mmCIF file of C-alpha atoms in Angstrom:
data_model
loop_
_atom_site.group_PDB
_atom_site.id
_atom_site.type_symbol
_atom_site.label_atom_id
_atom_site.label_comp_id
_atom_site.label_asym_id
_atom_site.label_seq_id
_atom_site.Cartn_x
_atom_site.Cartn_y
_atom_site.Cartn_z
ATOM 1 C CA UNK A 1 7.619 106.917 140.043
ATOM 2 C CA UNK A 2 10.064 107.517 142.429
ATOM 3 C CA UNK A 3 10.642 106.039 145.849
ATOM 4 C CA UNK A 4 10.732 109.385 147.530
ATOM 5 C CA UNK A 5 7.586 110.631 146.714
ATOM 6 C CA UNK A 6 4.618 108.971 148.553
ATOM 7 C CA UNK A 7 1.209 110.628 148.496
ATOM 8 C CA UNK A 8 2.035 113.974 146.719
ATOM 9 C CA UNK A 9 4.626 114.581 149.413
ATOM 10 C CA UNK A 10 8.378 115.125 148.557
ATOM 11 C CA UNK A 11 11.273 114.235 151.179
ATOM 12 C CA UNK A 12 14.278 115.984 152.137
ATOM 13 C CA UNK A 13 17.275 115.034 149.801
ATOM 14 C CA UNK A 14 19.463 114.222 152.747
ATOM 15 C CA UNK A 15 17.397 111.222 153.952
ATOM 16 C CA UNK A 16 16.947 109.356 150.508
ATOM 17 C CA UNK A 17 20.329 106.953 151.363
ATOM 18 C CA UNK A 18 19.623 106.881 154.837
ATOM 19 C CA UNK A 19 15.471 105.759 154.297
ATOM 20 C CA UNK A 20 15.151 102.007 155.436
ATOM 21 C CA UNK A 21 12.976 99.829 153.084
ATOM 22 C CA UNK A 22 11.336 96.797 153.694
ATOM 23 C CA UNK A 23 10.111 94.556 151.004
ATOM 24 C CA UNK A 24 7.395 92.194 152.471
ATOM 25 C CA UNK A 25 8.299 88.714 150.764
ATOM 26 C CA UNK A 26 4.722 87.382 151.027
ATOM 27 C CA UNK A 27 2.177 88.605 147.956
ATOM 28 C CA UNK A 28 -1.009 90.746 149.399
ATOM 29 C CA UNK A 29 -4.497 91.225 148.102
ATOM 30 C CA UNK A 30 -4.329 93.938 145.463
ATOM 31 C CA UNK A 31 -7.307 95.309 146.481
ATOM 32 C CA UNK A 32 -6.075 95.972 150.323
ATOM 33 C CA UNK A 33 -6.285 99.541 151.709
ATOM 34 C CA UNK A 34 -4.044 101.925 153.754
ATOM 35 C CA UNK A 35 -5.635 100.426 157.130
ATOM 36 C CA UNK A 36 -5.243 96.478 155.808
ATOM 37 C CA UNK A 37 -1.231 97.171 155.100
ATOM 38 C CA UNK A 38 -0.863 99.508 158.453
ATOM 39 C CA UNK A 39 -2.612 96.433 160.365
ATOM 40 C CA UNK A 40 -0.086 93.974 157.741
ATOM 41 C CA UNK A 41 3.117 95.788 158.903
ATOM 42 C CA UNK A 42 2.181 95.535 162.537
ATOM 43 C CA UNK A 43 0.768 91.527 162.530
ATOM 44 C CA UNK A 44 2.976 89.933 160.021
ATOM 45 C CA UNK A 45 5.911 91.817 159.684
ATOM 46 C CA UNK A 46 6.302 92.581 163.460
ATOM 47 C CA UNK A 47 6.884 96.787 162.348
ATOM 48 C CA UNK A 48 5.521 100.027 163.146
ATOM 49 C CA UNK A 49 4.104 101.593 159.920
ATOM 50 C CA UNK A 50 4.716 104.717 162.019
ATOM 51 C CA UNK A 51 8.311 104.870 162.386
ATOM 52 C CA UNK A 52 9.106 106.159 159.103
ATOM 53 C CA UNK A 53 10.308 103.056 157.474
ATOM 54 C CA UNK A 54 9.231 102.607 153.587
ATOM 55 C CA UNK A 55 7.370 99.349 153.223
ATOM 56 C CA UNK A 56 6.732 97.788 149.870
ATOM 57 C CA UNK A 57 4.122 95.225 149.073
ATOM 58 C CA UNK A 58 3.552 93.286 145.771
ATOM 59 C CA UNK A 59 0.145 92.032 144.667
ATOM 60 C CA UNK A 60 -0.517 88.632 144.333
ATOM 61 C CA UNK A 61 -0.748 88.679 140.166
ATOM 62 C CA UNK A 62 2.857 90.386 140.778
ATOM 63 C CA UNK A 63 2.068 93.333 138.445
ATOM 64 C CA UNK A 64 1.646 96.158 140.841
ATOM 65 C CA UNK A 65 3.226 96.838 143.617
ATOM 66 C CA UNK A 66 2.442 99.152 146.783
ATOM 67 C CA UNK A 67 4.396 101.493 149.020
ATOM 68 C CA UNK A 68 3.127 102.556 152.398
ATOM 69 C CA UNK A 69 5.060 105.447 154.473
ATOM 70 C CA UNK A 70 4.685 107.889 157.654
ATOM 71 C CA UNK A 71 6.261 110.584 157.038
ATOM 72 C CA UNK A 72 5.629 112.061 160.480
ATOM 73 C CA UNK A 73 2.021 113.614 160.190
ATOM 74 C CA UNK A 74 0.037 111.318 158.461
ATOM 75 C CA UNK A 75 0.393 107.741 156.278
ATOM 76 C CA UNK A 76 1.165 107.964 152.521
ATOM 77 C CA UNK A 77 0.754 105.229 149.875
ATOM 78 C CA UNK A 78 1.023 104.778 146.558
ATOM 79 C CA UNK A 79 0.257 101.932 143.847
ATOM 80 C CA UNK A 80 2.595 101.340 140.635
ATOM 81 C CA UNK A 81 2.498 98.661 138.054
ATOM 82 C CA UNK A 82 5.221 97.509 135.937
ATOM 83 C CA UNK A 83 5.962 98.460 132.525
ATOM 84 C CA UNK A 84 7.394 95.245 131.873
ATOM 85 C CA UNK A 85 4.086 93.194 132.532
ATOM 86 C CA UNK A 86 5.135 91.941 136.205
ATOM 87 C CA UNK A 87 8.130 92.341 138.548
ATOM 88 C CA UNK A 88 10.916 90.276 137.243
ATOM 89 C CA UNK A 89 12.781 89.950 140.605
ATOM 90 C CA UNK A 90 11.313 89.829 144.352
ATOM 91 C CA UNK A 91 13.372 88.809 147.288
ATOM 92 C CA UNK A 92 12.697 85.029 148.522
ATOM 93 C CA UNK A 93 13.454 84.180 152.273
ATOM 94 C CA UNK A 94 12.122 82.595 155.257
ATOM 95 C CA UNK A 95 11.562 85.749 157.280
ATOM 96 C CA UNK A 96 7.921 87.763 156.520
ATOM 97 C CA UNK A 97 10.455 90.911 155.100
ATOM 98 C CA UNK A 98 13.360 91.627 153.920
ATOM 99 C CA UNK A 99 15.184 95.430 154.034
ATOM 100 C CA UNK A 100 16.852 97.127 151.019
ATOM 101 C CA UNK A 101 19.232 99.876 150.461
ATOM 102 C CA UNK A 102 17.195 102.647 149.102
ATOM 103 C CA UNK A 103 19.076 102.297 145.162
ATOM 104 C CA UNK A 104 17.905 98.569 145.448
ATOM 105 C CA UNK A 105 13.924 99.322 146.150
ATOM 106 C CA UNK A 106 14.167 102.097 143.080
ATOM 107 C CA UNK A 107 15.418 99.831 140.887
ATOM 108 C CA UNK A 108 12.924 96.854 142.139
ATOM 109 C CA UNK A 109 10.438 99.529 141.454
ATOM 110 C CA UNK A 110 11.732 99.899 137.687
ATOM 111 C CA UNK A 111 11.517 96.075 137.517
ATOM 112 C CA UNK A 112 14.870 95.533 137.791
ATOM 113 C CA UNK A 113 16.615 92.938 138.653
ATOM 114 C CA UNK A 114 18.237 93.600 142.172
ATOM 115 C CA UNK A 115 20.004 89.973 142.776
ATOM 116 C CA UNK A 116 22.483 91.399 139.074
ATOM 117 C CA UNK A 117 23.489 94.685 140.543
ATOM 118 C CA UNK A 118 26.582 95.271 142.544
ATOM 119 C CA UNK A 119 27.410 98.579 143.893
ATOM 120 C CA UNK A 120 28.996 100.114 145.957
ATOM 121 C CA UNK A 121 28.748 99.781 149.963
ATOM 122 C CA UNK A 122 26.737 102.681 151.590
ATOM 123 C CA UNK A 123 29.066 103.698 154.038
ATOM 124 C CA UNK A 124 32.911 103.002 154.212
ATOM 125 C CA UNK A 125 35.259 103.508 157.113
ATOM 126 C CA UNK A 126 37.561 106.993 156.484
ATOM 127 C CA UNK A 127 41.307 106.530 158.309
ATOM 128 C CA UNK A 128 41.749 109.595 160.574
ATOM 129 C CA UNK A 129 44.862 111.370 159.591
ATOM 130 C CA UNK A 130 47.709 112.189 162.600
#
């Protein structure tokens, strides 16, 4: 399953690095619908599920996770489980979410561990030549 792919829809190559993730740290009933998270984003995480922001929720047996994205006309999500029986790493904290780079929530999603990779920073500062 890939990140960039919610609800059948497919999204422009050029915004994959730039997409903001949040991973809510707190598990959520499995069972919860596309108006439960919307209403979950805006209560307990203090976000608009409209502003085009990838938010990723984890179930509270930890073997299924969901995303939930606007994508400017309507609100896709999508459910995945884990090949690997349950997610082996999910990010701990006092705040209700934390944000990923977008190679950090695909490789959460493949039930990676994220805390064991180091890569790369997104953007780095190019010297302007004189």
């Amino acid at each position: 399953m890939s990140l960039l792919r919610l609800g059948g829809k497919q999204r422009d190559d050029s915004d994959h690095a730039q997409m903001r993730v949040l991973v809510a740290i707190e598990r959520v009933d499995g069972r919860k619908g596309i108006d439960s998270l919307v209403r979950l984003c805006q209560e307990k995480l203090a976000e608009d599920p409209f502003s085009g922001c990838v938010f990723v929720f984890r179930s509270r047996s930890g073997t299924a996770i969901r995303l939930l994205s606007y994508d400017g006309q309507d609100i896709g999500w999508r459910k995945s489980g884990s090949s690997k029986g349950t997610f082996v790493w999910w990010p701990e904290g006092s705040g209700a979410a934390k944000a990923l780079e977008a190679y950090e929530a695909q490789l959460l999603m493949a039930a990676g561990d994220v805390s064991r990779v180091r890569a790369a920073p997104m953007w780095r500062r190019v010297n302007v030549l004189k």
